[in-house]
Amino acid sequence: MQMPATTLIQSLMVFSGCAACVWIAGARLAYLADALADRFKLAKSLVGLVLLSLATSLPEVATTLTAAMQQSRDLVLNNLFGGIALQTAILAMADFWARGPITNYPRKANHALEATLLVLLLSVALIITNLGETFVVEGVGIGSVAIAVIYCGAIWLLRRYNDSNDWMPVDLPDPDPLAFPAPTGLSDTADVSLILQAVFACVAILFFGVLLVIFAERIADQSGLGAGFVGVTLLAAATSLPELSTSIAAVRIGAYTMAISNIFGSNLIMLVLVFPADILFRAGPILQDTSRTVSLALAFGLVVTAIYLTGLIVRRKPRLGEFGLDSVLVMLTFLGSLVAYYFAR
């Protein structure tokens, strides 16, 4: 996409406008996903894991594939892996709108299993980036193929486990903190209209996501901060806006399990996007010769996911005001990661 030349200030303004559009579309999508789950009798954790996480990951899809075609390795990997800790911190922010720690609400082990499988994928990616790609076929590393295969297996396992009842937590809060159906104003909307609105929201997220990566690269060049630092901070934050707006909207209407699965599902998708990016990146395996920020981003992703995995298992946890201790630790870890990225850039 060829865009006219802009100054740094103009690039920042366009970037902010696109981010605002992505935010609005993402918030609307949460209400639509909740209404569709109720209408078609679907489990909200499954809707969050499959439908909502895929839809809110469209900016990552757009930015990743666009940056890969432009042969920008740093922007691809730092945007993907840097967004994992950021999006997990988004779940921590959602505690502010929840009635108590958000990790107290799940009634099944689905979310703990999601977090465990995410830890597995993050660990595999971290090993590959440190060892380098040993086997390469047509410019595609075997490591990115392995990540794609493990992701498919994880989704298959999560889908099968969705109906399992072999784990039951104790000391549960009220399952329906708000009146249902959720007060979104969509209860009387026709099925076709709900679907069309959801499709329109997805298209808007995808279109403005492409613009985000274009202007993020311009900001990286014009500001002198570099593609690595901008990718792991500014671009990762902008493309995570749908997850932020959808998670906050989901928590406000009481769809806690959908909010949690949305974040973990989005993080899983960001890892598997390494595979198509590797196909489009023609300068060699994309996980070869990565920067320090890539390894740091994966490590911080492991830390925040492990914290929430602990929070999902430990039901009675300390609280700091409205926030659970796990959410506070995730936020502090994320803030610490920003400092680490700056010094490692």
Short mmCIF file of N, CA, C and O in Angstrom, two decimals, residues 1 3-23 207-219 222 234-235 238 241:
data_model
loop_
_atom_site.label_atom_id
_atom_site.label_comp_id
_atom_site.label_asym_id
_atom_site.label_seq_id
_atom_site.Cartn_x
_atom_site.Cartn_y
_atom_site.Cartn_z
N MET A 1 0.86 -1.20 0.00
CA MET A 1 0.00 0.00 0.00
C MET A 1 0.89 1.24 0.00
O MET A 1 1.67 1.43 0.92
N MET A 3 1.55 5.03 0.45
CA MET A 3 0.95 6.14 1.18
C MET A 3 1.76 7.40 0.92
O MET A 3 2.98 7.33 0.71
N PRO A 4 1.12 8.58 0.94
CA PRO A 4 1.86 9.83 0.74
C PRO A 4 2.83 10.09 1.88
O PRO A 4 2.66 9.59 2.99
N ALA A 5 3.86 10.88 1.59
CA ALA A 5 4.88 11.21 2.60
C ALA A 5 4.25 12.03 3.73
O ALA A 5 3.35 12.84 3.51
N THR A 6 4.73 11.79 4.95
CA THR A 6 4.23 12.51 6.12
C THR A 6 5.40 12.87 7.03
O THR A 6 6.46 12.23 6.99
N THR A 7 5.20 13.89 7.86
CA THR A 7 6.18 14.24 8.89
C THR A 7 5.96 13.32 10.09
O THR A 7 4.98 12.56 10.14
N LEU A 8 6.85 13.41 11.08
CA LEU A 8 6.71 12.59 12.28
C LEU A 8 5.40 12.90 13.00
O LEU A 8 4.68 11.99 13.44
N ILE A 9 5.06 14.19 13.12
CA ILE A 9 3.81 14.58 13.80
C ILE A 9 2.61 14.03 13.05
O ILE A 9 1.66 13.50 13.65
N GLN A 10 2.62 14.16 11.73
CA GLN A 10 1.51 13.64 10.93
C GLN A 10 1.41 12.11 11.04
O GLN A 10 0.31 11.57 11.13
N SER A 11 2.55 11.44 11.05
CA SER A 11 2.55 9.98 11.20
C SER A 11 1.94 9.57 12.53
O SER A 11 1.16 8.62 12.62
N LEU A 12 2.30 10.30 13.59
CA LEU A 12 1.75 10.01 14.91
C LEU A 12 0.25 10.24 14.95
O LEU A 12 -0.50 9.47 15.58
N MET A 13 -0.21 11.30 14.27
CA MET A 13 -1.64 11.61 14.25
C MET A 13 -2.43 10.53 13.50
O MET A 13 -3.48 10.08 13.97
N VAL A 14 -1.92 10.11 12.35
CA VAL A 14 -2.61 9.06 11.59
C VAL A 14 -2.59 7.75 12.37
O VAL A 14 -3.58 7.03 12.43
N PHE A 15 -1.44 7.45 12.98
CA PHE A 15 -1.31 6.24 13.79
C PHE A 15 -2.34 6.25 14.92
O PHE A 15 -3.02 5.25 15.18
N SER A 16 -2.50 7.39 15.60
CA SER A 16 -3.47 7.50 16.70
C SER A 16 -4.90 7.34 16.19
O SER A 16 -5.73 6.70 16.84
N GLY A 17 -5.20 7.92 15.02
CA GLY A 17 -6.53 7.79 14.45
C GLY A 17 -6.87 6.35 14.11
O GLY A 17 -7.98 5.86 14.38
N CYS A 18 -5.92 5.64 13.51
CA CYS A 18 -6.13 4.23 13.18
C CYS A 18 -6.32 3.40 14.44
O CYS A 18 -7.16 2.50 14.50
N ALA A 19 -5.52 3.70 15.47
CA ALA A 19 -5.64 2.98 16.73
C ALA A 19 -7.02 3.20 17.36
O ALA A 19 -7.61 2.27 17.92
N ALA A 20 -7.55 4.41 17.25
CA ALA A 20 -8.88 4.70 17.79
C ALA A 20 -9.95 3.90 17.07
O ALA A 20 -10.89 3.37 17.68
N CYS A 21 -9.82 3.79 15.75
CA CYS A 21 -10.79 3.00 14.98
C CYS A 21 -10.74 1.53 15.36
O CYS A 21 -11.77 0.86 15.48
N VAL A 22 -9.53 1.02 15.57
CA VAL A 22 -9.37 -0.37 16.00
C VAL A 22 -10.01 -0.58 17.37
O VAL A 22 -10.66 -1.60 17.63
N TRP A 23 -9.83 0.40 18.26
CA TRP A 23 -10.42 0.31 19.61
C TRP A 23 -11.95 0.22 19.53
O TRP A 23 -12.57 -0.63 20.17
N PHE A 207 -8.38 -3.59 8.21
CA PHE A 207 -7.97 -2.46 7.37
C PHE A 207 -7.08 -1.48 8.15
O PHE A 207 -6.00 -1.10 7.69
N PHE A 208 -7.54 -1.08 9.32
CA PHE A 208 -6.76 -0.11 10.09
C PHE A 208 -5.50 -0.75 10.69
O PHE A 208 -4.53 -0.06 10.98
N GLY A 209 -5.51 -2.09 10.84
CA GLY A 209 -4.31 -2.78 11.28
C GLY A 209 -3.19 -2.68 10.27
O GLY A 209 -2.01 -2.54 10.62
N VAL A 210 -3.54 -2.76 8.97
CA VAL A 210 -2.54 -2.60 7.91
C VAL A 210 -1.94 -1.20 7.95
O VAL A 210 -0.72 -1.02 7.81
N LEU A 211 -2.78 -0.20 8.15
CA LEU A 211 -2.28 1.18 8.24
C LEU A 211 -1.37 1.36 9.45
O LEU A 211 -0.39 2.12 9.41
N LEU A 212 -1.68 0.66 10.54
CA LEU A 212 -0.86 0.78 11.75
C LEU A 212 0.59 0.36 11.50
O LEU A 212 1.52 1.03 11.93
N VAL A 213 0.78 -0.75 10.79
CA VAL A 213 2.15 -1.23 10.57
C VAL A 213 2.91 -0.27 9.65
O VAL A 213 4.11 -0.03 9.83
N ILE A 214 2.22 0.30 8.67
CA ILE A 214 2.88 1.23 7.75
C ILE A 214 3.39 2.45 8.50
O ILE A 214 4.55 2.87 8.35
N PHE A 215 2.53 3.01 9.34
CA PHE A 215 2.94 4.23 10.04
C PHE A 215 3.82 3.94 11.25
O PHE A 215 4.59 4.81 11.67
N ALA A 216 3.76 2.72 11.79
CA ALA A 216 4.71 2.35 12.85
C ALA A 216 6.13 2.32 12.31
O ALA A 216 7.07 2.76 12.97
N GLU A 217 6.30 1.80 11.10
CA GLU A 217 7.63 1.78 10.48
C GLU A 217 8.12 3.20 10.22
O GLU A 217 9.30 3.50 10.39
N ARG A 218 7.20 4.07 9.79
CA ARG A 218 7.61 5.46 9.56
C ARG A 218 8.04 6.12 10.86
O ARG A 218 9.04 6.85 10.91
N ILE A 219 7.28 5.88 11.92
CA ILE A 219 7.61 6.47 13.22
C ILE A 219 8.96 5.93 13.70
O ILE A 219 9.77 6.67 14.27
N GLN A 222 11.52 7.83 11.53
CA GLN A 222 11.54 9.28 11.74
C GLN A 222 11.96 9.66 13.16
O GLN A 222 12.53 10.72 13.37
N LEU A 234 5.27 0.39 20.82
CA LEU A 234 4.20 1.16 20.19
C LEU A 234 3.29 0.30 19.31
O LEU A 234 2.06 0.31 19.45
N LEU A 235 3.89 -0.48 18.40
CA LEU A 235 3.08 -1.28 17.49
C LEU A 235 2.36 -2.40 18.23
O LEU A 235 1.19 -2.68 17.97
N ALA A 238 -0.63 -0.85 19.95
CA ALA A 238 -1.71 -0.48 19.05
C ALA A 238 -2.47 -1.69 18.55
O ALA A 238 -3.71 -1.70 18.51
N LEU A 241 -4.99 -3.21 20.97
CA LEU A 241 -6.16 -2.44 21.37
C LEU A 241 -7.47 -3.22 21.26
O LEU A 241 -8.34 -3.08 22.12
#
